[in-house]
C-alpha cells in the first residue's frame, strides 16, 4: 500500500513538472516571438539607414553629374567618357569615385564605381558599382538605377530602382520617385525590399552643393528577412533626413503582419541614432539605428 502511494506521488509530481515545463516553454516561446518581432523592426530600421545613403548616391548620380560631350575618336551616336572628364556639381562623391558615361543612340548609361575601402565625406565605407540608364530625351524622366555589389559599411546592395526624376515637383523641389526591388546582405542574412519610394529634397534644392540638402522619404513596401519573415511597411509620416545629420531624425513607419500593427517613431527631429517601437500590445521599446555591419 505504501508502495502504491509512493508511486502515485511520483506520478503526480511528474505530471506537475510536465505541465510547469509546458507552461514555461509557452512563456519562453511568447518572449521569443516578441523579441523576434522587435529584432526584425530593428533590422529593417538599420537597413533604412543604409538605403538612405544609397538614395543619396542615386540622386546625385542622376542630377548632379556633368560630362564633357566632345570626345575624339567616337561618333555622335556612340561616345564613352572617362571619369576625369566628369564634373560632380554637388561635391557629394568622394575623390576615389570613378565615373564613365556611354551614349549609344538615344540611351545614356552612367557608371559610378568605387574601389574597395573608398571612404566618403560622411565616413561611410563604399565599394561596388551603381549604373544609371536614361534616355537622351528631355521629356523622358525615367531613370533605371542598378546596384551591383554596392557596399555601404559592409551591407551589400543588389537590385534595381526605377525612378522618375524631376527638377521641380508641385512644390518646386527636386524629386526622385518610383519602384524599388533590392536585396541587402546584413549580419542576419540577406533581406529583400519590394515596393515604392519617393525622395524629395525639401531644403537646399536650389543650390548645386549637397551639404545643405534636407531630404524627406515616403513610400510603402514589403520587407522580408533571411528567415522568410515578412512585414508590410508604410511610411505614414514622411521620414526626414536633415542635411547636418547622419541619421533619419523624424517620421513614422507602420508595420503590419497578420492584422497586427506596430509603429516606429524616429523622434522630433533631434539628431540621434534612436527610434521608438510601439508593438501591437502597446509595449514600447527603444531601437538603436545602425549603419555599420557588425564584424564577426
XYZ file of N, CA and C in Angstrom, residues 4-208:
615
model
N 2.277 1.774 -3.373
C 1.345 2.353 -4.338
C 1.204 3.860 -4.150
N 1.106 4.273 -2.839
C 1.010 5.708 -2.563
C 2.270 6.445 -3.026
N 3.411 5.796 -2.827
C 4.674 6.410 -3.236
C 4.730 6.581 -4.754
N 4.290 5.523 -5.486
C 4.304 5.588 -6.952
C 3.326 6.646 -7.453
N 2.158 6.763 -6.762
C 1.176 7.774 -7.161
C 1.735 9.179 -6.962
N 2.468 9.354 -5.850
C 3.067 10.671 -5.584
C 4.076 11.037 -6.645
N 4.872 10.040 -7.063
C 5.855 10.291 -8.134
C 5.156 10.684 -9.428
N 4.051 9.982 -9.726
C 3.310 10.265 -10.957
C 2.758 11.678 -10.953
N 2.159 12.077 -9.778
C 1.607 13.430 -9.673
C 2.712 14.472 -9.829
N 3.850 14.209 -9.153
C 4.976 15.142 -9.244
C 5.477 15.258 -10.668
N 5.533 14.117 -11.369
C 5.998 14.120 -12.762
C 5.065 14.929 -13.645
N 3.719 14.696 -13.446
C 2.745 15.439 -14.241
C 2.814 16.935 -13.960
N 2.991 17.248 -12.652
C 3.101 18.659 -12.271
C 4.292 19.318 -12.947
N 5.445 18.624 -12.905
C 6.643 19.155 -13.561
C 6.435 19.287 -15.055
N 5.692 18.318 -15.633
C 5.443 18.333 -17.073
C 4.644 19.574 -17.464
N 3.535 19.819 -16.693
C 2.707 20.978 -17.018
C 3.431 22.287 -16.765
N 4.226 22.317 -15.669
C 5.031 23.527 -15.409
C 6.001 23.763 -16.549
N 6.626 22.655 -17.007
C 7.577 22.751 -18.113
C 6.897 23.268 -19.368
N 5.671 22.722 -19.649
C 4.946 23.166 -20.833
C 4.606 24.648 -20.741
N 4.136 25.065 -19.561
C 3.798 26.475 -19.383
C 5.017 27.361 -19.535
N 6.162 26.890 -18.977
C 7.397 27.663 -19.108
C 7.797 27.789 -20.563
N 7.659 26.658 -21.315
C 8.028 26.689 -22.732
C 7.158 27.665 -23.504
N 5.829 27.673 -23.175
C 4.945 28.603 -23.851
C 5.356 30.037 -23.560
N 5.741 30.297 -22.315
C 6.168 31.637 -21.930
C 7.427 32.048 -22.674
N 8.391 31.128 -22.747
C 9.635 31.404 -23.471
C 9.353 31.637 -24.935
N 8.438 30.804 -25.508
C 8.100 30.954 -26.913
C 7.500 32.328 -27.183
N 6.563 32.762 -26.285
C 5.965 34.079 -26.457
C 7.024 35.169 -26.416
N 7.957 35.051 -25.464
C 9.023 36.045 -25.349
C 9.895 36.075 -26.585
N 10.171 34.873 -27.113
C 10.999 34.790 -28.314
C 10.297 35.451 -29.488
N 8.962 35.228 -29.599
C 8.230 35.835 -30.691
C 8.253 37.360 -30.578
N 8.071 37.859 -29.361
C 8.123 39.308 -29.151
C 9.506 39.849 -29.470
N 10.526 39.151 -28.992
C 11.897 39.565 -29.252
C 12.196 39.540 -30.737
N 11.720 38.475 -31.413
C 11.963 38.342 -32.836
C 11.323 39.489 -33.601
N 10.078 39.849 -33.238
C 9.398 40.948 -33.914
C 10.170 42.241 -33.737
N 10.664 42.475 -32.526
C 11.449 43.676 -32.252
C 12.749 43.673 -33.041
N 13.385 42.517 -33.112
C 14.647 42.408 -33.849
C 14.441 42.656 -35.339
N 13.310 42.163 -35.870
C 13.030 42.378 -37.295
C 12.870 43.863 -37.590
N 12.145 44.567 -36.711
C 11.961 46.009 -36.897
C 13.297 46.743 -36.770
N 14.115 46.334 -35.792
C 15.431 46.962 -35.629
C 16.286 46.740 -36.867
N 16.218 45.530 -37.432
C 16.968 45.228 -38.655
C 16.468 46.086 -39.806
N 15.149 46.164 -39.967
C 14.572 46.948 -41.049
C 14.941 48.418 -40.916
N 14.922 48.936 -39.678
C 15.275 50.332 -39.449
C 16.730 50.607 -39.809
N 17.606 49.652 -39.510
C 19.021 49.812 -39.853
C 19.221 49.752 -41.363
N 18.467 48.870 -42.034
C 18.534 48.794 -43.490
C 18.032 50.101 -44.106
N 17.018 50.718 -43.474
C 16.528 52.020 -43.946
C 17.642 53.063 -43.929
N 18.454 53.033 -42.873
C 19.572 53.976 -42.776
C 20.565 53.748 -43.917
N 20.834 52.480 -44.201
C 21.763 52.143 -45.283
C 21.176 52.566 -46.625
N 19.877 52.311 -46.798
C 19.247 52.659 -48.067
C 19.190 54.166 -48.282
N 19.077 54.928 -47.208
C 19.059 56.390 -47.363
C 20.389 56.890 -47.924
N 21.487 56.199 -47.573
C 22.798 56.530 -48.152
C 22.795 56.186 -49.638
N 22.249 54.999 -49.970
C 22.168 54.590 -51.374
C 21.302 55.555 -52.177
N 20.219 56.043 -51.559
C 19.364 57.032 -52.227
C 20.155 58.270 -52.616
N 21.013 58.731 -51.691
C 21.803 59.927 -51.966
C 22.727 59.706 -53.157
N 23.386 58.548 -53.200
C 24.263 58.255 -54.332
C 23.467 58.201 -55.634
N 22.272 57.597 -55.595
C 21.425 57.535 -56.783
C 21.010 58.933 -57.217
N 20.555 59.718 -56.240
C 20.038 61.052 -56.536
C 21.091 61.936 -57.190
N 22.301 61.957 -56.623
C 23.328 62.839 -57.164
C 23.928 62.276 -58.459
N 23.888 60.962 -58.624
C 24.317 60.394 -59.904
C 23.351 60.777 -61.012
N 22.076 60.933 -60.663
C 21.065 61.317 -61.644
C 21.098 62.813 -61.926
N 21.262 63.618 -60.868
C 21.008 65.051 -61.004
C 22.241 65.943 -61.084
N 23.381 65.475 -60.586
C 24.482 66.416 -60.365
C 25.729 66.146 -61.196
N 25.696 65.158 -62.080
C 26.895 64.846 -62.862
C 26.828 65.489 -64.238
N 27.920 66.093 -64.655
C 28.051 66.658 -65.986
C 29.248 66.017 -66.674
N 29.073 65.648 -67.939
C 30.150 65.035 -68.697
C 30.469 65.898 -69.911
N 31.740 65.920 -70.250
C 32.161 66.615 -71.475
C 31.643 65.831 -72.667
N 30.991 66.509 -73.599
C 30.315 65.804 -74.690
C 31.210 65.533 -75.887
N 32.229 66.339 -76.115
C 33.084 66.156 -77.287
C 34.270 65.256 -76.962
N 34.244 64.059 -77.471
C 35.321 63.109 -77.245
C 35.836 62.638 -78.599
N 37.116 62.798 -78.805
C 37.683 62.426 -80.099
C 37.672 60.919 -80.285
N 37.559 60.510 -81.539
C 37.625 59.091 -81.845
C 36.303 58.370 -81.718
N 35.207 59.077 -81.402
C 33.896 58.469 -81.275
C 32.899 59.233 -82.132
N 31.937 58.501 -82.669
C 30.876 59.152 -83.416
C 29.883 59.762 -82.434
N 28.978 60.603 -82.964
C 27.976 61.241 -82.103
C 27.048 60.234 -81.471
N 26.862 59.071 -82.135
C 25.909 58.078 -81.639
C 26.532 57.103 -80.647
N 27.856 57.175 -80.441
C 28.493 56.237 -79.513
C 29.731 56.886 -78.910
N 29.593 57.361 -77.681
C 30.690 58.052 -77.010
C 30.888 57.465 -75.619
N 32.130 57.304 -75.251
C 32.444 56.863 -73.901
C 33.328 57.912 -73.262
N 32.932 58.384 -72.088
C 33.651 59.465 -71.435
C 34.325 58.938 -70.183
N 35.655 59.009 -70.102
C 36.339 58.543 -68.900
C 36.056 59.442 -67.710
N 36.323 58.921 -66.496
C 35.979 59.626 -65.272
C 36.588 60.999 -65.138
N 37.788 61.219 -65.655
C 38.444 62.519 -65.454
C 37.698 63.646 -66.150
N 36.761 63.313 -67.065
C 36.006 64.339 -67.766
C 34.649 64.604 -67.101
N 34.423 63.977 -65.962
C 33.157 64.152 -65.267
C 33.266 65.255 -64.214
N 32.214 66.054 -64.104
C 32.160 67.090 -63.083
C 31.001 66.781 -62.137
N 31.308 66.690 -60.848
C 30.306 66.465 -59.821
C 29.931 67.815 -59.215
N 28.827 68.396 -59.665
C 28.432 69.729 -59.203
C 28.072 69.743 -57.721
N 27.628 68.596 -57.188
C 27.161 68.549 -55.798
C 28.298 68.512 -54.791
N 29.482 68.043 -55.218
C 30.574 67.833 -54.276
C 30.325 66.662 -53.353
N 29.366 65.790 -53.708
C 28.966 64.690 -52.835
C 29.912 63.500 -52.934
N 30.363 63.193 -54.144
C 31.126 61.961 -54.355
C 32.568 62.104 -53.858
N 33.095 61.051 -53.195
C 34.489 61.103 -52.728
C 35.451 61.076 -53.906
N 36.683 61.516 -53.640
C 37.678 61.610 -54.707
C 38.007 60.258 -55.324
N 37.789 59.172 -54.589
C 38.120 57.842 -55.105
C 37.070 57.313 -56.090
N 35.996 58.077 -56.329
C 34.949 57.637 -57.251
C 35.435 57.664 -58.691
N 35.025 56.663 -59.445
C 35.348 56.593 -60.874
C 34.044 56.695 -61.669
N 34.037 57.555 -62.699
C 32.837 57.802 -63.497
C 33.077 57.416 -64.951
N 31.993 56.966 -65.581
C 32.056 56.721 -67.021
C 30.675 56.943 -67.608
N 30.632 57.586 -68.751
C 29.371 57.797 -69.457
C 29.474 57.194 -70.849
N 28.432 56.473 -71.246
C 28.381 55.907 -72.589
C 27.058 56.299 -73.233
N 27.131 56.787 -74.462
C 25.937 57.164 -75.205
C 25.838 56.287 -76.439
N 24.759 55.523 -76.520
C 24.504 54.678 -77.686
C 23.104 55.001 -78.186
N 23.028 55.610 -79.366
C 21.728 56.023 -79.885
C 21.109 57.062 -78.961
N 19.904 56.758 -78.455
C 19.201 57.674 -77.567
C 19.343 57.304 -76.096
N 20.229 56.349 -75.795
C 20.365 55.860 -74.421
C 21.699 56.281 -73.815
N 21.635 56.845 -72.614
C 22.817 57.252 -71.877
C 22.997 56.314 -70.685
N 24.190 55.754 -70.544
C 24.499 54.901 -69.401
C 25.629 55.533 -68.605
N 25.364 55.825 -67.334
C 26.372 56.393 -66.442
C 26.774 55.316 -65.441
N 28.051 55.019 -65.368
C 28.568 54.034 -64.424
C 29.402 54.745 -63.368
N 29.011 54.546 -62.119
C 29.720 55.140 -60.989
C 30.271 53.988 -60.161
N 31.586 53.900 -60.069
C 32.189 52.771 -59.362
C 33.156 53.258 -58.292
N 33.344 52.380 -57.308
C 34.165 52.719 -56.150
C 35.128 51.571 -55.872
N 36.404 51.857 -55.721
C 37.350 50.812 -55.336
C 37.085 50.389 -53.897
N 37.648 49.264 -53.499
C 37.455 48.798 -52.126
C 37.928 49.839 -51.126
N 37.160 49.958 -50.036
C 37.512 50.863 -48.931
C 37.611 52.316 -49.360
N 36.712 52.705 -50.225
C 36.583 54.112 -50.590
C 35.738 54.778 -49.505
N 36.288 55.764 -48.817
C 35.592 56.395 -47.700
C 35.032 57.741 -48.156
N 33.716 57.937 -47.952
C 33.124 59.192 -48.395
C 33.195 60.258 -47.298
N 32.605 61.389 -47.552
C 32.743 62.537 -46.661
C 31.971 62.384 -45.349
N 31.081 61.399 -45.292
C 30.357 61.122 -44.051
C 30.982 59.988 -43.254
N 32.125 59.472 -43.746
C 32.794 58.379 -43.057
C 32.267 57.010 -43.423
N 31.366 56.935 -44.408
C 30.854 55.639 -44.862
C 31.872 54.985 -45.791
N 32.061 53.677 -45.603
C 32.985 52.917 -46.455
C 32.180 52.341 -47.620
N 32.532 52.734 -48.835
C 31.753 52.421 -50.032
C 32.589 51.604 -51.008
N 31.954 50.627 -51.657
C 32.586 49.923 -52.774
C 31.491 49.411 -53.707
N 31.895 48.889 -54.874
C 30.910 48.366 -55.817
C 30.567 49.354 -56.903
N 29.417 49.116 -57.555
C 29.068 49.883 -58.754
C 27.591 50.270 -58.752
N 27.338 51.496 -59.211
C 25.979 51.960 -59.481
C 25.906 52.311 -60.965
N 24.892 51.816 -61.652
C 24.700 52.126 -63.067
C 23.363 52.825 -63.246
N 23.389 53.960 -63.921
C 22.171 54.725 -64.205
C 21.944 54.727 -65.708
N 20.755 54.309 -66.133
C 20.400 54.304 -67.552
C 19.243 55.272 -67.762
N 19.410 56.170 -68.720
C 18.359 57.154 -69.000
C 18.320 57.446 -70.495
N 17.248 58.091 -70.916
C 17.115 58.496 -72.310
C 17.749 59.864 -72.510
N 18.227 60.111 -73.712
C 18.801 61.406 -74.029
C 17.711 62.473 -74.108
N 16.472 62.017 -74.290
C 15.339 62.925 -74.438
C 15.084 63.707 -73.151
N 14.777 64.974 -73.289
C 14.464 65.811 -72.133
C 13.065 65.528 -71.588
N 12.218 64.921 -72.424
C 10.842 64.667 -71.986
C 10.703 63.359 -71.223
N 11.638 62.428 -71.395
C 11.598 61.149 -70.688
C 12.358 61.295 -69.368
N 11.638 61.253 -68.263
C 12.232 61.471 -66.944
C 12.600 60.165 -66.227
N 12.427 59.023 -66.903
C 12.665 57.734 -66.252
C 14.157 57.423 -66.163
N 14.580 56.979 -64.998
C 15.965 56.576 -64.761
C 15.946 55.196 -64.095
N 16.723 54.259 -64.630
C 16.852 52.943 -64.009
C 18.217 52.862 -63.349
N 18.207 52.674 -62.030
C 19.439 52.613 -61.240
C 19.662 51.169 -60.812
N 20.812 50.612 -61.178
C 21.139 49.232 -60.826
C 22.323 49.209 -59.869
N 22.160 48.485 -58.765
C 23.228 48.319 -57.783
C 23.876 46.951 -57.988
N 25.197 46.947 -58.174
C 25.943 45.698 -58.352
C 26.974 45.576 -57.242
N 26.649 44.749 -56.250
C 27.511 44.603 -55.064
C 27.916 45.965 -54.508
N 26.978 46.908 -54.517
C 27.226 48.229 -53.959
C 27.203 48.090 -52.440
N 28.339 48.345 -51.822
C 28.513 48.026 -50.406
C 28.670 49.295 -49.578
N 27.840 49.396 -48.530
C 27.878 50.530 -47.614
C 28.160 49.997 -46.219
N 29.342 50.277 -45.697
C 29.713 49.828 -44.348
C 29.472 48.336 -44.134
N 29.768 47.537 -45.156
C 29.631 46.090 -45.039
C 28.294 45.539 -45.488
N 27.277 46.377 -45.691
C 25.982 45.933 -46.195
C 26.018 45.957 -47.720
N 25.744 44.819 -48.348
C 25.874 44.690 -49.798
C 24.489 44.793 -50.443
N 24.343 45.772 -51.341
C 23.063 46.004 -52.015
C 23.161 45.546 -53.465
N 22.152 44.765 -53.895
C 21.997 44.389 -55.293
C 20.539 44.607 -55.687
N 20.315 44.904 -56.974
C 18.946 45.089 -57.439
C 18.782 46.404 -58.171
N 17.519 46.806 -58.352
C 17.233 47.992 -59.158
C 16.233 48.918 -58.476
N 16.343 50.201 -58.844
C 15.350 51.203 -58.506
C 15.032 51.942 -59.800
N 13.776 51.971 -60.167
C 13.369 52.689 -61.367
C 12.677 53.969 -60.938
N 13.284 55.117 -61.288
C 12.808 56.404 -60.808
C 12.320 57.273 -61.954
N 11.386 58.141 -61.596
C 11.097 59.284 -62.453
C 11.685 60.488 -61.735
N 12.632 61.123 -62.367
C 13.307 62.262 -61.728
C 12.801 63.568 -62.314
N 12.468 64.501 -61.436
C 12.073 65.834 -61.877
C 12.824 66.877 -61.062
N 13.249 67.937 -61.724
C 13.974 69.001 -61.021
C 13.044 69.859 -60.180
N 11.747 69.874 -60.527
C 10.770 70.637 -59.747
C 9.445 69.883 -59.698
N 9.076 69.432 -58.486
C 7.762 68.832 -58.328
C 6.722 69.938 -58.109
N 5.526 69.587 -57.644
C 4.482 70.580 -57.446
C 4.846 71.661 -56.458
N 5.785 71.353 -55.552
C 6.245 72.340 -54.569
C 7.529 73.034 -54.994
N 7.999 72.712 -56.195
C 9.212 73.347 -56.698
C 10.498 72.688 -56.246
N 10.410 71.441 -55.719
C 11.590 70.752 -55.199
C 12.027 69.599 -56.098
N 13.330 69.295 -56.138
C 13.796 68.105 -56.858
C 13.204 66.844 -56.224
N 12.794 65.904 -57.071
C 12.132 64.697 -56.567
C 12.533 63.473 -57.381
N 12.708 62.361 -56.687
C 13.023 61.071 -57.293
C 11.987 60.065 -56.781
N 11.127 59.558 -57.661
C 10.057 58.665 -57.217
C 9.954 57.462 -58.136
N 9.604 56.300 -57.557
C 9.461 55.117 -58.384
C 9.454 53.833 -57.577
N 9.861 52.742 -58.227
C 9.790 51.414 -57.634
C 11.147 50.960 -57.111
N 11.090 50.054 -56.136
C 12.293 49.512 -55.506
C 12.213 47.992 -55.501
N 13.280 47.344 -55.905
C 13.370 45.881 -55.830
C 14.829 45.534 -55.560
N 15.180 45.480 -54.283
C 16.578 45.278 -53.917
C 16.730 44.194 -52.858
N 17.945 43.659 -52.782
C 18.329 42.773 -51.679
C 19.501 43.429 -50.951
N 19.562 43.195 -49.640
C 20.637 43.748 -48.830
C 21.196 42.652 -47.947
N 22.496 42.411 -48.084
C 23.156 41.429 -47.214
C 23.488 42.101 -45.890
N 22.977 41.521 -44.798
C 23.210 42.052 -43.463
C 23.856 40.972 -42.605
N 24.153 41.315 -41.346
C 24.744 40.324 -40.450
C 23.773 39.191 -40.150
N 22.445 39.444 -40.307
C 21.445 38.410 -40.059
C 21.107 37.597 -41.311
N 21.735 37.931 -42.440
C 21.437 37.249 -43.695
C 20.955 38.250 -44.730
N 20.462 37.757 -45.852
C 20.025 38.622 -46.942
C 18.542 38.928 -46.827
N 18.200 40.209 -46.836
C 16.803 40.636 -46.786
C 16.426 41.236 -48.137
N 15.108 41.363 -48.382
C 14.640 41.980 -49.622
C 13.621 43.071 -49.306
N 13.590 44.072 -50.178
C 12.598 45.140 -50.098
C 12.003 45.331 -51.490
N 10.677 45.265 -51.585
C 9.994 45.451 -52.860
C 8.826 46.399 -52.634
N 8.785 47.491 -53.397
C 7.692 48.439 -53.216
C 7.947 49.741 -53.926
N 7.506 50.842 -53.313
C 7.656 52.172 -53.911
C 8.389 53.086 -52.947
N 8.985 54.157 -53.494
C 9.774 55.074 -52.676
C 9.836 56.431 -53.367
N 9.692 57.483 -52.568
C 9.790 58.850 -53.079
C 10.776 59.612 -52.209
N 11.784 60.205 -52.834
C 12.777 61.016 -52.124
C 12.698 62.432 -52.667
N 12.517 63.404 -51.758
C 12.393 64.799 -52.153
C 13.433 65.629 -51.403
N 14.116 66.506 -52.124
C 14.999 67.471 -51.465
C 14.122 68.670 -51.083
N 13.756 68.746 -49.819
C 12.818 69.772 -49.367
C 13.507 71.073 -48.975
N 14.817 71.015 -48.804
C 15.585 72.215 -48.480
C 16.960 72.091 -49.105
N 17.441 73.151 -49.709
C 18.763 73.126 -50.335
C 18.752 72.719 -51.790
N 17.579 72.434 -52.335
C 17.499 72.008 -53.727
C 17.769 73.110 -54.730
N 17.828 74.343 -54.255
C 18.091 75.468 -55.149
C 19.577 75.759 -55.307
N 20.431 74.922 -54.672
C 21.880 75.065 -54.839
C 22.451 73.770 -55.393
N 23.628 73.841 -55.995
C 24.265 72.640 -56.532
C 24.867 71.766 -55.439
